[in-house]
Coordinates of C-alpha atoms in Angstrom, one line a residue:
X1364 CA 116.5 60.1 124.5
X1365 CA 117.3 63.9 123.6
X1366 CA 114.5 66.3 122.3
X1367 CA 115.2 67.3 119.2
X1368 CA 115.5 71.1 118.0
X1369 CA 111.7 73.0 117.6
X1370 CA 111.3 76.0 115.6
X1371 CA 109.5 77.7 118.9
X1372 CA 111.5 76.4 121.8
X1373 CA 109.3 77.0 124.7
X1374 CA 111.6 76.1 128.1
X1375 CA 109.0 76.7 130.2
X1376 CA 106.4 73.2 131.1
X1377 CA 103.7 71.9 129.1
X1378 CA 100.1 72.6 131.2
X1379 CA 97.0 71.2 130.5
X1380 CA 94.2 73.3 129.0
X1381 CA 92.6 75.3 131.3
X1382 CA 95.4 75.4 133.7
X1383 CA 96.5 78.7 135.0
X1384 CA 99.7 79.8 134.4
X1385 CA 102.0 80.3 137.5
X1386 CA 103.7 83.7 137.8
X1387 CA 107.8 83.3 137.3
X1388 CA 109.3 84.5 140.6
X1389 CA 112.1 87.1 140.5
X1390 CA 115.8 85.5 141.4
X1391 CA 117.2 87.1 144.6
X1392 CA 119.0 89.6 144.0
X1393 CA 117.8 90.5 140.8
X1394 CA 116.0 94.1 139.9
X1395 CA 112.8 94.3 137.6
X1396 CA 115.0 96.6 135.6
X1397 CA 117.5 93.6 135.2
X1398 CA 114.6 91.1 134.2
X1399 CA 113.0 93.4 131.1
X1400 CA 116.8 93.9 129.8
X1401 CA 117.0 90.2 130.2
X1402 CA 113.8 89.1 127.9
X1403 CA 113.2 88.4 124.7
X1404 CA 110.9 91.1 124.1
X1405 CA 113.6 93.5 125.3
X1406 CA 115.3 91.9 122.6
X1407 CA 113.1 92.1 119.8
X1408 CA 112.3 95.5 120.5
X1409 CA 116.3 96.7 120.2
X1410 CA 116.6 94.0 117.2
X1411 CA 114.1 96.4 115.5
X1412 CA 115.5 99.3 116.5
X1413 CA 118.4 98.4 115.2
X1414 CA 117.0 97.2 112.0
X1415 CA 115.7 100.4 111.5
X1416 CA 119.4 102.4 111.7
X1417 CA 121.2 100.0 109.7
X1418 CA 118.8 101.4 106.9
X1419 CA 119.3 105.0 107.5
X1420 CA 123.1 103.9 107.4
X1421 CA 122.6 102.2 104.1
X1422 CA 120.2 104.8 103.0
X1423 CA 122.9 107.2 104.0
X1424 CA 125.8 105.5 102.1
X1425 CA 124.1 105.7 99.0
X1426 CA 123.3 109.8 99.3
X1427 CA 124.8 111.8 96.4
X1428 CA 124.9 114.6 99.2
X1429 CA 126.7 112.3 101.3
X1430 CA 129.0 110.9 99.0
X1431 CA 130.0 114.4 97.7
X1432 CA 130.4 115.8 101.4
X1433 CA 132.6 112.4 102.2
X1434 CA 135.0 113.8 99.8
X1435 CA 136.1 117.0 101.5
X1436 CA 135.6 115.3 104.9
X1437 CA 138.6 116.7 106.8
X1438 CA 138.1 120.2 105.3
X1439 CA 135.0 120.8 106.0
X1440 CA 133.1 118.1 108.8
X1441 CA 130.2 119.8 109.6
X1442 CA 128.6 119.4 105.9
X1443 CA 129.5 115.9 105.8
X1444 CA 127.9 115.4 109.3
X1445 CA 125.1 117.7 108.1
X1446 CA 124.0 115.8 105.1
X1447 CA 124.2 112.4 107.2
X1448 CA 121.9 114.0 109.6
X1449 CA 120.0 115.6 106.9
X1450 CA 119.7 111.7 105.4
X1451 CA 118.7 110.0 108.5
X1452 CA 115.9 112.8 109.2
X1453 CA 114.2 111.9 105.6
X1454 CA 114.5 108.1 106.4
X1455 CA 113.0 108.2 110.0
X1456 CA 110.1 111.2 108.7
X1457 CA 108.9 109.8 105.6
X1458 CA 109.0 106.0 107.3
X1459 CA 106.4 108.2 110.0
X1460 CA 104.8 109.9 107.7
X1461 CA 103.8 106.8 105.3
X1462 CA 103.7 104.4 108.3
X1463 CA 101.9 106.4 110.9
X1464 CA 100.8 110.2 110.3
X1465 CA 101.3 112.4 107.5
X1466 CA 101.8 115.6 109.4
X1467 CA 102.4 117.7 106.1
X1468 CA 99.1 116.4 104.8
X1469 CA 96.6 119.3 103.9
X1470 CA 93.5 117.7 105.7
X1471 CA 92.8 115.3 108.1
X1472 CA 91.4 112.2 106.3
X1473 CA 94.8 112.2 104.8
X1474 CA 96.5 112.8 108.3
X1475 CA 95.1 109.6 109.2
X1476 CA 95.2 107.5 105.6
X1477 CA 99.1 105.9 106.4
X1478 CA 97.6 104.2 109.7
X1479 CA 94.6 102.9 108.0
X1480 CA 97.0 101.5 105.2
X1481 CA 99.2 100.0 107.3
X1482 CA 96.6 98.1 109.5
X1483 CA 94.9 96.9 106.1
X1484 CA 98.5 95.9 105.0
X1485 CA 98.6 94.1 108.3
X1486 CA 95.7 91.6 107.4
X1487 CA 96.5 88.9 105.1
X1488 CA 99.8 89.0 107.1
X1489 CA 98.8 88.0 110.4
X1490 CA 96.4 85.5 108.7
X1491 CA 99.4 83.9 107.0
X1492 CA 101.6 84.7 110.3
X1493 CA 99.3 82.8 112.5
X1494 CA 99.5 79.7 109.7
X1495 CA 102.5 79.4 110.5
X1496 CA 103.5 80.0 113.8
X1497 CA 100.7 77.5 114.5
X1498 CA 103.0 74.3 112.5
X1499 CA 105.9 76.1 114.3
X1500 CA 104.2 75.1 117.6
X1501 CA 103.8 71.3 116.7
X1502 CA 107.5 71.2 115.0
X1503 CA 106.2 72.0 111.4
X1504 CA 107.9 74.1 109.0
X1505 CA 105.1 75.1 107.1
X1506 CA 106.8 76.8 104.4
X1507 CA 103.6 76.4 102.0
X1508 CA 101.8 79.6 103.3
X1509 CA 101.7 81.3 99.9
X1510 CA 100.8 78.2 98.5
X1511 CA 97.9 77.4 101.1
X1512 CA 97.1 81.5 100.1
X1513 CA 97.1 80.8 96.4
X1514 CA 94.3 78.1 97.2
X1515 CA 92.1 80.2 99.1
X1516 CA 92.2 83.0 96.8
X1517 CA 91.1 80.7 93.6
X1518 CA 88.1 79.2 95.9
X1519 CA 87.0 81.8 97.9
X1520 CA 87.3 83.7 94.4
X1521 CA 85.7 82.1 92.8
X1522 CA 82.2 81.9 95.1
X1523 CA 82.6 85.7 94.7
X1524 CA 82.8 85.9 91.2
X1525 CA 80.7 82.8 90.0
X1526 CA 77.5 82.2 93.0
X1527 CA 74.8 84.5 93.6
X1528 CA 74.0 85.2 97.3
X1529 CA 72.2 87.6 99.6
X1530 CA 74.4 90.5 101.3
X1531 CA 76.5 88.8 103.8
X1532 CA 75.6 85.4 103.1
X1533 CA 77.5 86.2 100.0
X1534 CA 80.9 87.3 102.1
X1535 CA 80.8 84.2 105.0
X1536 CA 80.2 81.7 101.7
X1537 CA 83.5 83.1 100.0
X1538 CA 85.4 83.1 103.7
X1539 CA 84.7 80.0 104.0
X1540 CA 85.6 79.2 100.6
X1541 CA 88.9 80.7 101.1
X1542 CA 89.6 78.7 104.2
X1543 CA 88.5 75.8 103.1
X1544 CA 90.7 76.1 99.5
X1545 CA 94.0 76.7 102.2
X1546 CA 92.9 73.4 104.2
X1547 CA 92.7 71.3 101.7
X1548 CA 96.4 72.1 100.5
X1549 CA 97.8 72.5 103.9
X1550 CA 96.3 68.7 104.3
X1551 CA 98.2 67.3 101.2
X1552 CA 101.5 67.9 102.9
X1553 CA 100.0 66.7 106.5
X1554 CA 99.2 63.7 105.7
X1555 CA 102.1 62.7 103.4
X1556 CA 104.2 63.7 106.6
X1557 CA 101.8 61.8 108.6
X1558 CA 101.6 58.6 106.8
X1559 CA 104.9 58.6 104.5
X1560 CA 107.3 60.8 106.2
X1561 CA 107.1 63.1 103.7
X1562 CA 109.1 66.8 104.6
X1563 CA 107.0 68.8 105.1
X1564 CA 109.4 71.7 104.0
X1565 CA 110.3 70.0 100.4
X1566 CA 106.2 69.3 99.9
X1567 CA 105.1 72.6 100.8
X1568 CA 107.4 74.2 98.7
X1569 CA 106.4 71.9 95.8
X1570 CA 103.3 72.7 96.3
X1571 CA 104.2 76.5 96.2
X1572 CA 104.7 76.3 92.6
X1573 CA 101.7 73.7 91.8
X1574 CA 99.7 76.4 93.1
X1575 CA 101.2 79.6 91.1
X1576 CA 100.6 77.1 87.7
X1577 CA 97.4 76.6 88.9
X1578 CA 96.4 80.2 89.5
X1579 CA 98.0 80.9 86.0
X1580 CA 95.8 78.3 84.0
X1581 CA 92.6 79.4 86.0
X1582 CA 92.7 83.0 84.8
X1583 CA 93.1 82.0 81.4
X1584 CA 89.4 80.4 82.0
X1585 CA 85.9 81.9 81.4
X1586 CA 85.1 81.3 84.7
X1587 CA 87.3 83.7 85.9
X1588 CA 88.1 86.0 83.0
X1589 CA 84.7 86.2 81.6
X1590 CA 85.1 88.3 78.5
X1591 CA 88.0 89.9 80.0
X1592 CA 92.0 89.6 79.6
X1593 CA 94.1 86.2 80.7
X1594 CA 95.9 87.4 84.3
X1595 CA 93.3 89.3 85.9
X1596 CA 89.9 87.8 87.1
X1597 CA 86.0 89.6 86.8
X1598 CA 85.3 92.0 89.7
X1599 CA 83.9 90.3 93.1
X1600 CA 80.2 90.9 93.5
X1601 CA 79.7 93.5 95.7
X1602 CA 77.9 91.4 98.1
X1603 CA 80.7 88.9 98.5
X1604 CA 83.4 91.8 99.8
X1605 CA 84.8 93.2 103.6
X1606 CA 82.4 96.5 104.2
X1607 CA 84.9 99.5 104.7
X1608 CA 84.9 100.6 108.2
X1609 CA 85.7 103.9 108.3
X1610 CA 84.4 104.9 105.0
X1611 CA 85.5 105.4 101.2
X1612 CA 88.3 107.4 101.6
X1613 CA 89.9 105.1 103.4
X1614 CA 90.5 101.2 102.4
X1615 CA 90.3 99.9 105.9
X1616 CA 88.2 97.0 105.9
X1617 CA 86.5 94.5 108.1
X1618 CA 88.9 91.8 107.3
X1619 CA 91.1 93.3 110.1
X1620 CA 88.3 91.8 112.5
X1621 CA 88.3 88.6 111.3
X1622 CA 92.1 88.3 111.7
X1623 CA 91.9 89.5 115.4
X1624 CA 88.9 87.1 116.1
X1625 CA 91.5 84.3 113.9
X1626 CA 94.5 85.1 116.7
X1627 CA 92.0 85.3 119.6
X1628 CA 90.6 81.2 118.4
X1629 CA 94.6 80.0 117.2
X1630 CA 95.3 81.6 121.4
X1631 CA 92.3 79.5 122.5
X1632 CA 93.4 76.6 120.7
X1633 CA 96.7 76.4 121.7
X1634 CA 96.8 77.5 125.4
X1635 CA 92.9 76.4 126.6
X1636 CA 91.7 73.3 124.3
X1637 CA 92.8 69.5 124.3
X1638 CA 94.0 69.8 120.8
X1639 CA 96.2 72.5 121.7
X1640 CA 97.6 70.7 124.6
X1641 CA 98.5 68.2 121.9
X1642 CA 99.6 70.3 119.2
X1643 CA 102.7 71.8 121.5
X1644 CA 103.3 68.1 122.8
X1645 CA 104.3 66.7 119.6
X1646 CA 105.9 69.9 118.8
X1647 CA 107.9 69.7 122.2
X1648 CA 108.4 65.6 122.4
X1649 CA 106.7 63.5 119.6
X1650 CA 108.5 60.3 121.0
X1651 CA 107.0 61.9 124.7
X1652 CA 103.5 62.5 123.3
X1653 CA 103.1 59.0 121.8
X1654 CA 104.2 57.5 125.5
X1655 CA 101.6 60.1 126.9
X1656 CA 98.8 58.3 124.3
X1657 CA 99.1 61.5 122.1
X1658 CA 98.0 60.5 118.4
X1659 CA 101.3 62.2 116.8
X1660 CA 100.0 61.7 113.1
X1661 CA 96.6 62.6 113.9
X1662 CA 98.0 65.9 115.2
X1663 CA 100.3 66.5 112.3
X1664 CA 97.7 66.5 110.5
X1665 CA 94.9 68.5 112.1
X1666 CA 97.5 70.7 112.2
X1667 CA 98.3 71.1 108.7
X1668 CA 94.8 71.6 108.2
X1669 CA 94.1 74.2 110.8
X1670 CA 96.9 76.5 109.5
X1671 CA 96.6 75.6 105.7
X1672 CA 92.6 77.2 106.4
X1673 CA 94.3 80.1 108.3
X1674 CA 96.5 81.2 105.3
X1675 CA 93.8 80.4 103.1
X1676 CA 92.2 83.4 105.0
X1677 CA 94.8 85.4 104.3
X1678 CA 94.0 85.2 100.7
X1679 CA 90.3 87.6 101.6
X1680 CA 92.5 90.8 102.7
X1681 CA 93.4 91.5 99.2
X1682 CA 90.6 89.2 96.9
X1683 CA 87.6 90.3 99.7
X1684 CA 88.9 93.3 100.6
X1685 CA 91.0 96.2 99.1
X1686 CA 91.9 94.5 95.3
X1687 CA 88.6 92.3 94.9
X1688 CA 89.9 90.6 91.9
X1689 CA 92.3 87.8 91.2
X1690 CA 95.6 88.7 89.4
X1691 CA 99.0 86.0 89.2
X1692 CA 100.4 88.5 91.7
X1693 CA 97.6 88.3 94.6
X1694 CA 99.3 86.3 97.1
X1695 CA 102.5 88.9 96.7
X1696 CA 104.9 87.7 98.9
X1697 CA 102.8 87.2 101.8
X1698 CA 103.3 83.8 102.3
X1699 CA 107.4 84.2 102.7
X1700 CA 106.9 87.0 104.7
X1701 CA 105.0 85.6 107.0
X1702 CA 107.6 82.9 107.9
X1703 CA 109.2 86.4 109.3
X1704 CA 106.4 87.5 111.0
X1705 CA 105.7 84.4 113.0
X1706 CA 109.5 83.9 113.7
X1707 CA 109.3 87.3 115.2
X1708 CA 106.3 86.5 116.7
X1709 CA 107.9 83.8 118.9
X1710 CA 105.3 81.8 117.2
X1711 CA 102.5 83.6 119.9
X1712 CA 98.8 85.0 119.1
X1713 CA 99.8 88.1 120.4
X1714 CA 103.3 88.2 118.8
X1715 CA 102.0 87.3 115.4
X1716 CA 99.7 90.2 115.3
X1717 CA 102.1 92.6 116.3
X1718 CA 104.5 91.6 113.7
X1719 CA 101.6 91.7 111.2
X1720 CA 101.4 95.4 112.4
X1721 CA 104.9 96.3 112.1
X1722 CA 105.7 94.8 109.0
X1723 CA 102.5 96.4 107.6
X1724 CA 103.4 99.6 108.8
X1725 CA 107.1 99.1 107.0
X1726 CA 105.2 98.3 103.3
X1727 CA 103.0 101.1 104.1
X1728 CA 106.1 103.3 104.8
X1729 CA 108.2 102.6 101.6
X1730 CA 106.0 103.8 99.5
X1731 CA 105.9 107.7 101.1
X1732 CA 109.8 106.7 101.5
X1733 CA 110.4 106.5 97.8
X1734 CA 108.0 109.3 97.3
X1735 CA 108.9 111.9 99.5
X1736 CA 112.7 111.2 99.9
X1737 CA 113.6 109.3 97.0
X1738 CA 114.5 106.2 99.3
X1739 CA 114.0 103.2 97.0
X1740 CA 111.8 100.5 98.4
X1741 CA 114.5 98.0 98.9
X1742 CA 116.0 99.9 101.8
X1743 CA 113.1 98.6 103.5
X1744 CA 113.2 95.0 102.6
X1745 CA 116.8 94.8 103.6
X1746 CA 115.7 96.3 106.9
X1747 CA 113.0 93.3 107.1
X1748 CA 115.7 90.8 106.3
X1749 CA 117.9 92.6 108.7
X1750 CA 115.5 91.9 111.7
X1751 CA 115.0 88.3 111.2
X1752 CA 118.7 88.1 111.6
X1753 CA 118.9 90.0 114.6
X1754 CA 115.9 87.6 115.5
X1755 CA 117.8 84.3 114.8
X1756 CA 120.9 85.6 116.9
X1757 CA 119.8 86.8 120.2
X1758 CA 123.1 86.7 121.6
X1759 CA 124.4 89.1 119.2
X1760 CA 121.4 91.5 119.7
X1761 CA 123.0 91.0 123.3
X1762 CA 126.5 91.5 123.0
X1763 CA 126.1 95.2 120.9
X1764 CA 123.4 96.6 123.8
X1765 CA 125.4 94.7 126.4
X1766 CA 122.3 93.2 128.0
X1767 CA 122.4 90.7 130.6
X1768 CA 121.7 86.4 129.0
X1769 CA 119.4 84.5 131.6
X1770 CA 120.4 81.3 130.0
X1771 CA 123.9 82.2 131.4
X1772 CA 122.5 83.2 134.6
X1773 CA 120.0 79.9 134.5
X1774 CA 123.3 77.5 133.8
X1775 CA 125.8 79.0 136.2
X1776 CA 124.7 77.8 139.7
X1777 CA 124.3 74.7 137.5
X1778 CA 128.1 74.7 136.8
X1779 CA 128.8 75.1 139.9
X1780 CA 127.0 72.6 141.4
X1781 CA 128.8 70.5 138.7
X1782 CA 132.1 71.6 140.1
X1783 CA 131.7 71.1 143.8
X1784 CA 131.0 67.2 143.1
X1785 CA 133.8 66.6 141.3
X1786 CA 135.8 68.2 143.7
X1787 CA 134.1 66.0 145.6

C-alpha cells in the first residue's frame, strides 16, 4: 500500500497531542552552517530573494533609459550600467518606502503609514492563508477560499448593516456571522467529498462562482443597498466595526489580533488537540487512519468546516475593518492568493502569518512603486507568481545558490546499503 502524494508532505512522524517534539540530532560530520543552507526556510528565504531581482530585471528591461542606453552599449558602458543601477535603486527604494518606511516622508505619522498598511493588508490574508493550509494538512485542496470569503462577507454584512446591537456586542455578532457564512460553504464541499466522493477542487471552485452571483443579486436588494446604488452595500454601523489601534490617521485595525489569536487556535488545533492528531492522519494515510479507528469522513468534514469559518473571517478585514461596506469586488483576490501564502507557508501557523506579512507588505509596496517610480503594479504580481515557482521547485532554488539537498544526503547511505547486499 503506497501513500499517496499530500499537498504538505511532512516526513517527520505523526505524535499524539500533547507530545513533545524531539529535537533532530545533527549528522556527524555536519556543521550548523551546513544544516540552515540545507532547510527549507533557507530556501524560501533565497526563493524570495530571488523573486525580488527577477523584478528589478523585468522592471529594468522595460526602462526607456535602459533601452536607449542598450543601444550604444559598447560605446559607452558606463551609462548603460548606470541607468540599470539607477532602475534597480527605484525598484528596491520605492518597494521600502511603500512596504516598510517612507524615509522621504515630511512627518512621522507618514514615516510610519506603509507598515501599518501592509500589516492591515496582511489580515484577511492570513485568515484565508490559514483556511487553507488547514485542508492542505488533512489532504484537501481547498481551492474555495474566496468563495468561503464571499459567504462571510454577505452574513457577517449583513448583521452589520441590518441588526442593532450595543458596542462590541455589535462586532463579535457580525464575526461570528462572518465565520459562520464561511462554514457553511466550506461544509457543502465537505460533505459531498465525505459522503459522494465529490472533488473537492471541482466543488469549491463551483462554488466560487455560485458565491460571486450570489453577492451580485444581494446588492441589488434593499437590504443591502437601502436607497443606495446596485454594487455597493449601506455603510456598517459603527458599532459593528474593528476599533483602529493606533488612531485615525492610520487604518490599522484590530482585526490583526483576531487573525494572530486565529493562527495561535489552527497551531493548537493541529499540533496539541485530538482533532488535530486526526486531521494530519488522514491527510498523511487515510487508508492508515481508518485501520487506526480514525473517522476519515468525519474529519473531512470538520475540516471543511473549520477552514470554510476561517476564510469566512477573512471576509471582516475589509467589510469590518478598513472598507466597512460590501462592493462585488470585496473578496479581491484574496482567496487565490492565499493558496500562495499557505503553499509558502509550508501549510504552518507560523508560516501562514508570515506569508500574510510579506505578501501584504508587496500590495502595500506597488502602490508607492507605481507612484514614485512609475513601476506598474504588475511587476509585482509577476514577482508573487515568481515565488510560488521557486516554492514548487526547491531543487532549482538549490541548484542556482548551490546549496547542499538533505534528501540526497538522507538516501545515500541508503544506496549504499542497497549496494553492499547485492554485492552480497
Amino acid at each position: 500500500m503506497t501513500q499517496s502524494t499530500q499537498p504538505d508532505a511532512d516526513p517527520t512522524p505523526i505524535q499524539q497531542p500533547g507530545e513533545a517534539d524531539a529535537s533532530p540530532k545533527r549528522a556527524p560530520g555536519r556543521s550548523l552552517i551546513h544544516d540552515v543552507m540545507a532547510s527549507s526556510g533557507m530556501v524560501i528565504a533565497l526563493a524570495i530573494v530571488l523573486a525580488l531581482v527577477i523584478g528589478a530585471v523585468l522592471v529594468a528591461m522595460f526602462d526607456a533609459r535602459v533601452q536607449e542606453t542598450a543601444s550604444y552599449l559598447f560605446a559607452r558602458p558606463s551609462d548603460f550600467f548606470g541607468a540599470v543601477g539607477h532602475s534597480f535603486s527605484g525598484y528596491f527604494t520605492s518597494l521600502f518606502r511603500g512596504a516598510l518606511f517612507d524615509y522621504q516622508a515630511d512627518s512621522l505619522p507618514s514615516m510610519l503609514r506603509p507598515i501599518t498598511e501592509s500589516i492591515t493588508n496582511s489580515v484577511p490574508l492570513i485568515f484565508a492563508g490559514l483556511s487553507v493550509a488547514l485542508a492542505f494538512r488533512a489532504g484537501l485542496f481547498n481551492i474555495g477560499a474566496q468563495g468561503q470569503l464571499i459567504l462571510g462577507a454577505l452574513l457577517g454584512g449583513y448583521v452589520g448593516i441590518a441588526w442593532e446591537l450595543p458596542l462590541g456586542l455589535h462586532l463579535l455578532v457580525a464575526v461570528i456571522g462572518a465565520a459562520l457564512g464561511g462554514a457553511i460553504w466550506g461544509a457543502i464541499p465537505g460533505i459531498l467529498k465525505a459522503r459522494a466522493g465529490a472533488n473537492e477542487v471541482i466543488v469549491t471552485i463551483m462554488l466560487n462562482s455560485v458565491a460571486l452571483y450570489l453577492l451580485s443579486y444581494c446588492l441589488k436588494t434593499t437590504t443591502y443597498i437601502g436607497q443606495g446604488f446596485a454594487g455597493k452595500s449601506e455603510q456598517m454601523s459603527s458599532s459593528a466595526v474593528y476599533p483602529l489601534l493606533i488612531g485615525s490617521p492610520f487604518r490599522l485595525h484590530s482585526g490583526i489580533i483576531v487573525a494572530l489569536l486565529a493562527a495561535v487556535f489552527v497551531w493548537w488545533l493541529l499540533e496539541r488537540s485530538t482533532l488535530g492528531f486526526e486531521i494530519r492522519a488522514a491527510g498523511a494515510n487515510p487508508a492508515a487512519a481508518r485501520t487506526a479507528g480514525v473517522s476519515v469522513n468525519r474529519t473531512i468534514i470538520l475540516t471543511m468546516i473549520i477552514a470554510g469559518a476561517l476564510a469566512g473571517l477573512g471576509a471582516t478585514g475589509p467589510v469590518l475593518g478598513t472598507e466597512r461596506f460590501l462592493s462585488n469586488g470585496v473578496a479581491a483576490s484574496f482567496g487565490f492568493d492565499a493558496i500562495t501564502v499557505a503553499l509558502l507557508g509550508r501549510s504552518r501557523p507560523s508560516g501562514v502569518v508570515f506569508a500574510g506579512f510579506l505578501f501584504g507588505a508587496l500590495n502595500a509596496g506597488a502602490a508607492q512603486m507605481q507612484a514614485a517610480a512609475g513601476i506598474p503594479v504588475d511587476i509585482v504580481q509577476v514577482a508573487q507568481a515568481v515565488i510560488v515557482l521557486f516554492i514548487a521547485a526547491p531543487p532549482l532554488v538549490r541548484w542556482v545558490f548551490r546549496l547542499p539537498d538533505p534528501d540526497r544526503e538522507a538516501r545515500a547511505p541508503r544506496a549504499r546499503t542497497a549496494k553492499k547486499e547485492v554485492a552480497a
